[in-house]
Short mmCIF file of C-alpha atoms in Angstrom, two decimals:
data_model
loop_
_atom_site.label_atom_id
_atom_site.label_comp_id
_atom_site.label_asym_id
_atom_site.label_seq_id
_atom_site.Cartn_x
_atom_site.Cartn_y
_atom_site.Cartn_z
CA MET X 75 -18.95 -4.95 -1.22
CA LYS X 76 -21.53 -4.19 -3.88
CA ASN X 77 -21.24 -0.43 -3.48
CA LYS X 78 -17.49 -0.51 -3.91
CA LEU X 79 -17.69 -2.78 -6.96
CA LEU X 80 -20.23 -0.46 -8.58
CA ALA X 81 -18.10 2.54 -7.77
CA LEU X 82 -15.04 0.87 -9.27
CA ILE X 83 -16.89 0.15 -12.50
CA LEU X 84 -18.10 3.74 -12.67
CA GLY X 85 -14.62 5.03 -11.92
CA MET X 86 -13.11 2.93 -14.75
CA MET X 87 -15.62 4.37 -17.17
CA MET X 88 -14.63 7.93 -16.37
CA VAL X 89 -11.86 9.86 -18.03
CA VAL X 90 -9.13 9.98 -15.45
CA THR X 91 -7.95 13.45 -14.62
CA LEU X 92 -4.30 13.54 -13.59
CA GLY X 93 -4.16 17.02 -12.14
CA GLY X 94 -2.39 17.98 -8.95
CA CYS X 95 -3.25 21.26 -7.27
CA GLU X 96 -5.63 23.13 -5.07
CA ALA X 97 -8.90 24.08 -6.70
CA SER X 98 -9.06 27.57 -8.09
CA PRO X 99 -11.66 29.69 -6.30
CA ASP X 100 -13.04 30.56 -9.72
CA MET X 101 -13.50 26.94 -10.75
CA PRO X 102 -17.22 26.35 -11.40
CA ALA X 103 -18.98 23.78 -9.27
CA GLU X 104 -19.79 20.56 -11.08
CA GLU X 105 -23.43 19.88 -11.87
CA ASN X 106 -24.99 17.64 -9.27
CA ASN X 107 -28.75 17.44 -9.44
CA THR X 108 -29.48 14.84 -6.78
CA THR X 109 -29.98 16.36 -3.34
CA ALA X 110 -29.95 14.85 0.13
CA ASP X 111 -33.69 15.47 0.33
CA ASP X 112 -34.20 13.45 -2.84
CA LEU X 113 -32.23 10.59 -1.34
CA GLN X 114 -34.13 10.79 1.93
CA ASN X 115 -37.33 10.29 -0.03
CA ASN X 116 -35.98 7.38 -2.04
CA GLU X 117 -37.73 4.49 -0.27
CA SER X 118 -35.97 1.80 -2.26
CA VAL X 119 -32.57 3.05 -1.10
CA GLN X 120 -33.71 3.19 2.49
CA GLU X 121 -35.24 -0.29 2.39
CA ASP X 122 -32.21 -1.88 0.78
CA THR X 123 -29.60 -0.47 3.16
CA SER X 124 -31.19 0.19 6.53
CA THR X 125 -32.17 -2.08 9.39
CA GLU X 126 -34.02 -1.37 12.58
CA VAL X 127 -32.12 1.04 14.79
CA SER X 128 -32.09 0.72 18.55
CA GLU X 129 -32.52 3.71 20.85
CA ASN X 130 -28.78 4.27 21.30
CA GLY X 131 -28.10 4.18 17.53
CA VAL X 132 -26.41 0.77 17.53
CA THR X 133 -28.13 -2.43 16.43
CA ASP X 134 -26.07 -5.39 17.63
CA GLY X 135 -22.51 -4.31 18.43
CA LYS X 136 -21.41 -5.22 14.90
CA SER X 137 -22.88 -2.19 13.21
CA VAL X 138 -23.16 1.56 13.65
CA THR X 139 -25.73 4.09 12.54
CA THR X 140 -24.70 7.21 10.66
CA SER X 141 -26.08 10.68 11.19
CA GLY X 142 -28.13 10.10 8.02
CA ASN X 143 -29.71 7.06 9.73
CA TYR X 144 -27.99 4.40 7.63
CA VAL X 145 -26.95 1.26 9.49
CA ILE X 146 -23.42 0.24 8.50
CA ASN X 147 -22.19 -3.28 9.18
CA LEU X 148 -18.61 -3.21 10.41
CA ALA X 149 -17.90 -6.17 8.13
CA ASP X 150 -18.56 -3.88 5.16
CA LEU X 151 -15.77 -1.49 6.17
CA GLU X 152 -12.86 -2.90 4.19
CA HIS X 153 -10.03 -1.95 6.52
CA GLN X 154 -11.85 -2.35 9.85
CA THR X 155 -10.58 -5.15 12.06
CA ASP X 156 -11.12 -6.33 15.63
CA SER X 157 -7.38 -6.63 16.18
CA GLU X 158 -5.99 -4.77 19.18
CA ALA X 159 -2.73 -4.21 17.29
CA VAL X 160 -4.16 -1.54 14.97
CA PRO X 161 -5.07 2.11 15.70
CA VAL X 162 -8.48 2.87 17.18
CA VAL X 163 -10.77 5.21 15.26
CA TYR X 164 -13.59 6.62 17.39
CA PHE X 165 -16.96 7.43 15.84
CA THR X 166 -20.13 9.28 16.78
CA ASN X 167 -23.13 9.89 14.58
CA GLU X 168 -24.02 13.08 16.42
CA ILE X 169 -22.61 16.27 14.89
CA THR X 170 -22.91 18.78 17.71
CA PRO X 171 -20.50 20.82 19.84
CA GLU X 172 -21.13 18.35 22.66
CA SER X 173 -20.30 15.31 20.55
CA LEU X 174 -17.18 17.03 19.23
CA MET X 175 -16.03 17.45 22.82
CA ALA X 176 -16.95 13.85 23.64
CA ILE X 177 -14.96 12.35 20.78
CA TYR X 178 -11.99 14.56 21.59
CA GLU X 179 -12.09 13.30 25.18
CA ALA X 180 -12.30 9.69 23.96
CA LEU X 181 -8.79 10.03 22.55
CA SER X 182 -7.39 10.57 26.09
CA ARG X 183 -4.59 12.79 24.84
CA THR X 184 -4.39 16.20 26.52
CA PRO X 185 -2.63 18.94 24.54
CA THR X 186 0.16 20.75 26.37
CA GLY X 187 2.09 23.93 25.74
CA ASN X 188 1.12 26.28 22.93
CA VAL X 189 -1.76 24.55 21.12
CA ALA X 190 -2.69 25.09 17.46
CA VAL X 191 -6.02 24.05 15.97
CA LYS X 192 -5.54 23.60 12.22
CA LEU X 193 -8.70 23.98 10.19
CA HIS X 194 -9.83 25.33 6.82
CA THR X 195 -11.35 28.82 6.94
CA GLY X 196 -13.19 28.36 3.61
CA GLU X 197 -12.72 30.23 0.36
CA GLY X 198 -16.11 31.85 -0.14
CA GLU X 199 -19.42 32.47 1.56
CA ASN X 200 -20.77 29.25 0.04
CA SER X 201 -18.00 27.06 1.47
CA TYR X 202 -18.92 24.23 3.82
CA ASN X 203 -16.14 24.95 6.31
CA LEU X 204 -16.71 24.01 9.96
CA GLU X 205 -18.72 26.70 11.72
CA PRO X 206 -17.27 28.66 14.67
CA ASP X 207 -20.21 27.80 16.94
CA PHE X 208 -19.57 24.10 16.28
CA ILE X 209 -15.86 24.17 17.19
CA LYS X 210 -15.86 26.91 19.82
CA ASP X 211 -16.04 24.70 22.92
CA LEU X 212 -13.17 22.50 21.79
CA VAL X 213 -10.92 25.37 20.75
CA GLN X 214 -11.48 27.21 24.00
CA GLU X 215 -11.14 24.06 26.12
CA VAL X 216 -7.55 23.59 24.88
CA ASP X 217 -6.84 27.35 24.84
CA GLY X 218 -6.02 26.89 21.18
CA THR X 219 -5.01 29.27 18.43
CA ILE X 220 -6.73 28.71 15.09
CA VAL X 221 -4.01 28.42 12.46
CA GLU X 222 -3.99 28.56 8.67
CA CYS X 223 -1.63 29.35 5.78
CA ASN X 224 -2.12 31.43 2.65
CA THR X 225 -3.04 29.93 -0.71
CA ALA X 226 -0.88 29.42 -3.79
CA TYR X 227 -3.70 30.15 -6.25
CA GLY X 228 -4.89 33.65 -5.39
CA GLY X 229 -8.46 34.11 -4.21
CA ASN X 230 -9.81 35.43 -0.92
CA ARG X 231 -6.96 33.97 1.15
CA ALA X 232 -4.00 34.83 -1.07
CA ASN X 233 -2.24 37.04 1.48
CA THR X 234 -2.35 37.54 5.22
CA ALA X 235 -4.52 40.67 5.23
CA LEU X 236 -7.14 39.06 3.02
CA HIS X 237 -6.98 35.80 4.94
CA MET X 238 -7.43 37.49 8.30
CA GLN X 239 -10.44 39.33 6.91
CA VAL X 240 -11.94 36.00 5.85
CA ALA X 241 -11.31 34.61 9.35
CA GLU X 242 -13.04 37.63 10.86
CA ASP X 243 -15.94 37.49 8.42
CA ARG X 244 -16.48 33.77 9.16
CA GLY X 245 -16.52 34.45 12.90
CA TYR X 246 -13.31 32.62 13.83
CA THR X 247 -11.59 35.65 15.37
CA ALA X 248 -14.56 36.01 17.73
CA ILE X 249 -13.88 32.64 19.36
CA ALA X 250 -10.05 32.47 19.43
CA ASP X 251 -6.81 34.04 18.29
CA VAL X 252 -6.09 33.36 14.61
CA ASP X 253 -2.57 32.99 13.21
CA ILE X 254 -1.73 32.88 9.51
CA MET X 255 1.42 30.82 9.94
CA ASP X 256 3.22 31.98 6.79
CA ALA X 257 2.59 35.69 7.43
CA ASP X 258 6.38 35.97 7.79
CA GLY X 259 7.25 33.40 5.15
CA GLY X 260 8.14 29.76 5.47
CA THR X 261 10.65 27.46 7.13
CA GLU X 262 11.90 24.05 6.03
CA ILE X 263 11.47 20.81 7.93
CA PRO X 264 12.97 17.52 6.72
CA VAL X 265 11.11 14.75 4.90
CA VAL X 266 12.49 11.36 5.94
CA GLY X 267 11.97 8.35 3.72
CA GLY X 268 10.21 10.20 0.91
CA THR X 269 10.49 9.51 -2.80
CA ARG X 270 9.14 12.86 -4.03
CA LEU X 271 10.22 15.40 -1.39
CA THR X 272 13.36 15.89 0.66
CA THR X 273 12.08 18.94 2.54
CA ASN X 274 8.69 20.43 3.33
CA GLN X 275 8.23 24.18 3.61
CA VAL X 276 5.72 25.06 6.32
CA GLY X 277 4.58 28.43 7.61
CA SER X 278 7.36 29.89 9.75
CA HIS X 279 5.04 30.22 12.76
CA PHE X 280 4.57 26.43 12.74
CA THR X 281 7.53 26.04 15.07
CA ASN X 282 5.88 28.31 17.65
CA TYR X 283 3.42 25.56 18.57
CA ASP X 284 3.98 22.54 20.78
CA PHE X 285 0.84 20.62 19.88
CA PHE X 286 -1.53 20.49 16.88
CA ILE X 287 -5.16 19.45 16.73
CA VAL X 288 -5.83 18.69 13.06
CA LEU X 289 -9.55 19.43 12.79
CA SER X 290 -10.72 18.62 9.28
CA HIS X 291 -13.91 18.83 7.27
CA PHE X 292 -13.84 15.62 5.21
CA LYS X 293 -15.00 16.19 1.62
CA GLY X 294 -14.03 15.70 -2.01
CA HIS X 295 -11.25 17.60 -3.72
CA ALA X 296 -10.77 18.68 -7.33
CA GLN X 297 -7.19 17.43 -7.57
CA GLY X 298 -6.55 15.13 -4.61
CA GLY X 299 -9.86 13.27 -4.86
CA PHE X 300 -10.68 13.81 -1.21
CA GLY X 301 -9.51 16.03 1.61
CA GLY X 302 -9.18 14.87 5.20
CA ALA X 303 -6.54 14.87 7.91
CA LEU X 304 -3.60 14.15 5.58
CA LYS X 305 -4.45 17.03 3.25
CA ASN X 306 -5.04 19.37 6.19
CA MET X 307 -1.62 18.64 7.71
CA SER X 308 0.26 18.71 4.39
CA ILE X 309 -1.18 21.33 2.02
CA GLY X 310 -2.87 23.05 4.95
CA ILE X 311 0.28 23.59 7.04
CA ALA X 312 2.52 24.34 4.05
CA SER X 313 3.35 27.95 3.30
CA SER X 314 2.26 29.37 -0.03
CA GLU X 315 5.61 28.31 -1.52
CA GLY X 316 5.37 24.96 0.24
CA LYS X 317 1.99 24.34 -1.35
CA SER X 318 3.60 24.83 -4.76
CA LEU X 319 6.36 22.37 -3.85
CA ILE X 320 3.81 19.72 -2.92
CA HIS X 321 1.64 20.37 -5.96
CA SER X 322 4.63 20.05 -8.28
CA GLY X 323 6.21 17.03 -6.63
CA GLY X 324 9.06 19.11 -5.23
CA THR X 325 10.07 20.92 -8.43
CA GLU X 326 8.46 24.37 -8.20
CA THR X 327 7.94 27.05 -5.53
CA THR X 328 5.38 29.06 -7.48
CA GLY X 329 2.14 28.09 -9.14
CA PHE X 330 0.10 25.02 -8.37
CA GLY X 331 1.13 22.33 -10.79
CA TRP X 332 -1.92 21.79 -12.98
CA ASN X 333 -0.05 19.21 -15.04
CA THR X 334 1.41 17.24 -12.15
CA PRO X 335 0.32 13.58 -12.36
CA ALA X 336 -2.11 12.58 -9.63
CA GLU X 337 0.26 9.87 -8.42
CA VAL X 338 3.01 12.44 -7.85
CA PHE X 339 0.71 14.89 -6.09
CA THR X 340 -0.83 12.36 -3.71
CA GLU X 341 2.58 10.92 -2.84
CA SER X 342 3.94 14.41 -2.17
CA MET X 343 1.02 15.13 0.17
CA ALA X 344 1.63 11.92 2.10
CA GLU X 345 5.32 12.76 2.48
CA ALA X 346 4.64 16.34 3.58
CA ALA X 347 2.15 15.08 6.16
CA LYS X 348 4.72 12.61 7.47
CA SER X 349 7.25 15.41 7.92
CA VAL X 350 4.79 17.26 10.18
CA TYR X 351 4.10 14.03 12.08
CA ASP X 352 7.83 13.35 12.55
CA TYR X 353 8.59 16.92 13.64
CA LEU X 354 5.90 16.86 16.32
CA GLY X 355 7.39 14.04 18.36
CA GLU X 356 6.59 11.33 15.79
CA GLY X 357 2.92 12.02 16.32
CA GLU X 358 2.99 12.33 20.11
CA ASN X 359 2.01 16.00 19.91
CA LEU X 360 -0.86 15.60 17.47
CA LEU X 361 -4.44 14.40 17.39
CA TYR X 362 -6.88 14.26 14.51
CA ILE X 363 -10.62 14.77 14.09
CA ASN X 364 -12.58 14.47 10.83
CA VAL X 365 -16.13 15.76 10.47
CA MET X 366 -18.18 14.12 7.71
CA ASN X 367 -21.00 16.59 7.17
CA ASN X 368 -21.93 18.61 4.09
CA VAL X 369 -19.73 16.25 2.07
CA SER X 370 -19.46 17.94 -1.32
CA VAL X 371 -17.36 16.60 -4.18
CA ASP X 372 -15.53 19.93 -3.95
CA CYS X 373 -13.09 21.22 -1.36
CA ASP X 374 -13.69 24.19 0.92
CA CYS X 375 -11.03 25.92 -1.20
CA ASN X 376 -13.67 26.19 -3.94
CA ALA X 377 -15.71 29.37 -3.56
CA ASN X 378 -18.68 27.75 -5.34
CA PRO X 379 -18.68 24.08 -4.34
CA ALA X 380 -21.23 21.59 -5.62
CA GLU X 381 -24.16 20.99 -3.30
CA PRO X 382 -23.69 17.82 -1.23
CA ASP X 383 -25.76 14.91 -2.52
CA MET X 384 -25.16 12.48 0.33
CA HIS X 385 -26.35 12.41 3.92
CA ASP X 386 -24.13 13.44 6.81
CA VAL X 387 -22.20 10.59 8.42
CA GLY X 388 -20.73 11.70 11.76
CA ILE X 389 -17.49 12.64 13.50
CA PHE X 390 -14.35 10.46 13.54
CA ALA X 391 -11.22 10.85 15.70
CA ALA X 392 -7.89 9.02 15.98
CA LEU X 393 -4.24 9.34 16.89
CA ASP X 394 -3.27 7.98 13.46
CA PRO X 395 -4.21 10.24 10.52
CA VAL X 396 -3.90 7.47 7.94
CA ALA X 397 -6.29 5.20 9.83
CA LEU X 398 -8.66 8.14 10.31
CA ASP X 399 -8.83 9.07 6.63
CA GLN X 400 -9.13 5.40 5.64
CA ALA X 401 -12.12 4.96 7.95
CA CYS X 402 -13.85 7.93 6.34
CA VAL X 403 -13.13 6.55 2.87
CA ASP X 404 -14.50 3.15 3.90
CA PHE X 405 -17.72 4.82 5.06
CA LEU X 406 -18.05 6.49 1.66
CA TYR X 407 -18.18 3.02 0.11
CA ALA X 408 -20.48 1.65 2.80
CA VAL X 409 -23.24 4.28 2.67
CA PRO X 410 -25.67 4.06 -0.26
CA ASP X 411 -25.35 7.68 -1.37
CA GLY X 412 -21.60 8.30 -1.60
CA GLU X 413 -21.28 7.68 -5.35
CA SER X 414 -20.42 11.24 -6.40
CA VAL X 415 -17.53 11.59 -3.98
CA ILE X 416 -16.33 8.06 -4.76
CA GLU X 417 -16.21 8.90 -8.47
CA ARG X 418 -14.32 12.11 -7.74
CA MET X 419 -11.88 10.24 -5.50
CA GLN X 420 -11.25 7.39 -7.92
CA SER X 421 -10.79 9.65 -10.94
CA ARG X 422 -7.99 11.48 -9.09
CA MET X 423 -6.28 8.41 -7.57
CA GLY X 424 -7.35 9.79 -4.20
CA GLU X 425 -6.74 6.61 -2.21
CA HIS X 426 -3.14 6.50 -3.38
CA ILE X 427 -2.24 8.98 -0.62
CA LEU X 428 -3.15 6.24 1.88
CA GLU X 429 -1.29 3.56 -0.06
CA HIS X 430 1.86 5.67 -0.24
CA ALA X 431 1.66 6.62 3.42
CA GLU X 432 1.84 2.94 4.36
CA GLU X 433 4.67 2.39 1.87
CA ILE X 434 6.82 5.00 3.64
CA ASN X 435 5.96 3.57 7.09
CA PHE X 436 3.63 6.38 8.01
CA GLY X 437 0.43 5.22 9.70
CA SER X 438 -1.85 2.23 9.24
CA ARG X 439 -4.72 1.74 6.81
CA GLU X 440 -6.14 -0.92 9.12
CA TYR X 441 -8.08 0.34 12.13
CA HIS X 442 -10.52 -0.75 14.81
CA LEU X 443 -13.73 1.30 14.88
CA VAL X 444 -15.16 2.15 18.30
CA SER X 445 -18.50 3.95 18.53
CA ILE X 446 -18.90 6.29 21.49
CA ASP X 447 -22.66 6.20 20.91
CA GLU X 448 -22.95 2.77 22.52
#
């Protein structure tokens, strides 16, 4: 695991930031001068990491090819196993509306009742949020309502009127109904087995839905290190006050806990996500999809995110959010151009959310990767 060892060394050399909140929309993007085009033209990188790719994108059944045309050996994915006792994570290297539908169908779980599709609407025009044209077929197939909650930090999504305007401007209201779930405040749901939280405050409309599709753009994050399914179902489903509770480790209902230690913040997110999982039939009424494209070191909550400096990877889907996020993290270490996001993740103790989730008996870090491109 040469890439991971190098990343660990780089991470140890950095000054560790122990913050714990959503990124302010006014936070400047970090300088990042290497672009995906530069990496595409770097022949030494390509020669060292790639092997010949067959027509269907898979070399020998023991490797998969990313959207950026890197061949990844399954043996280099730290938590991947061939065991049938672990959750399956499905993968496709195609990032299209058709492949999004295909990976959803691979999960073989049909939403019933009132279906919510939880995504991030993006803070500014420069955000890398998932585009309406990309998700339209899936949202309409399940007759879903796009759901979000207001921020705790101000910005373009600080209240329902502003947030709905953002959803309209982005084009989401043109493809489905949009519900800001904390438009009428929040409601508490219990946290079982947590060490940081005893309750989680979600948007009050949360209880109107029978099934949630957690559709996440996987990327870095200024305080959590990375944002995937667990962040989307914890911070993302929390009301504005609930976000403050998570950011502060359960001590505050206003503000966003700049001084909260990273360990406390990541553990609080894991516990809030578990409360959502438990409430929705212990996960029976949930499914999760992560899209690894435009992977910036910054979250979509940053109005001016850094330009991505790694190639796109693909789409992942699972019925276990911990396994899903772990697979995406493993791919960061396996591709040759994930260094920036790895450094961001390690400097914020980002992987601790996965460690703590397992500690509280929520999900599995081990998974079995199945490519639907075969």
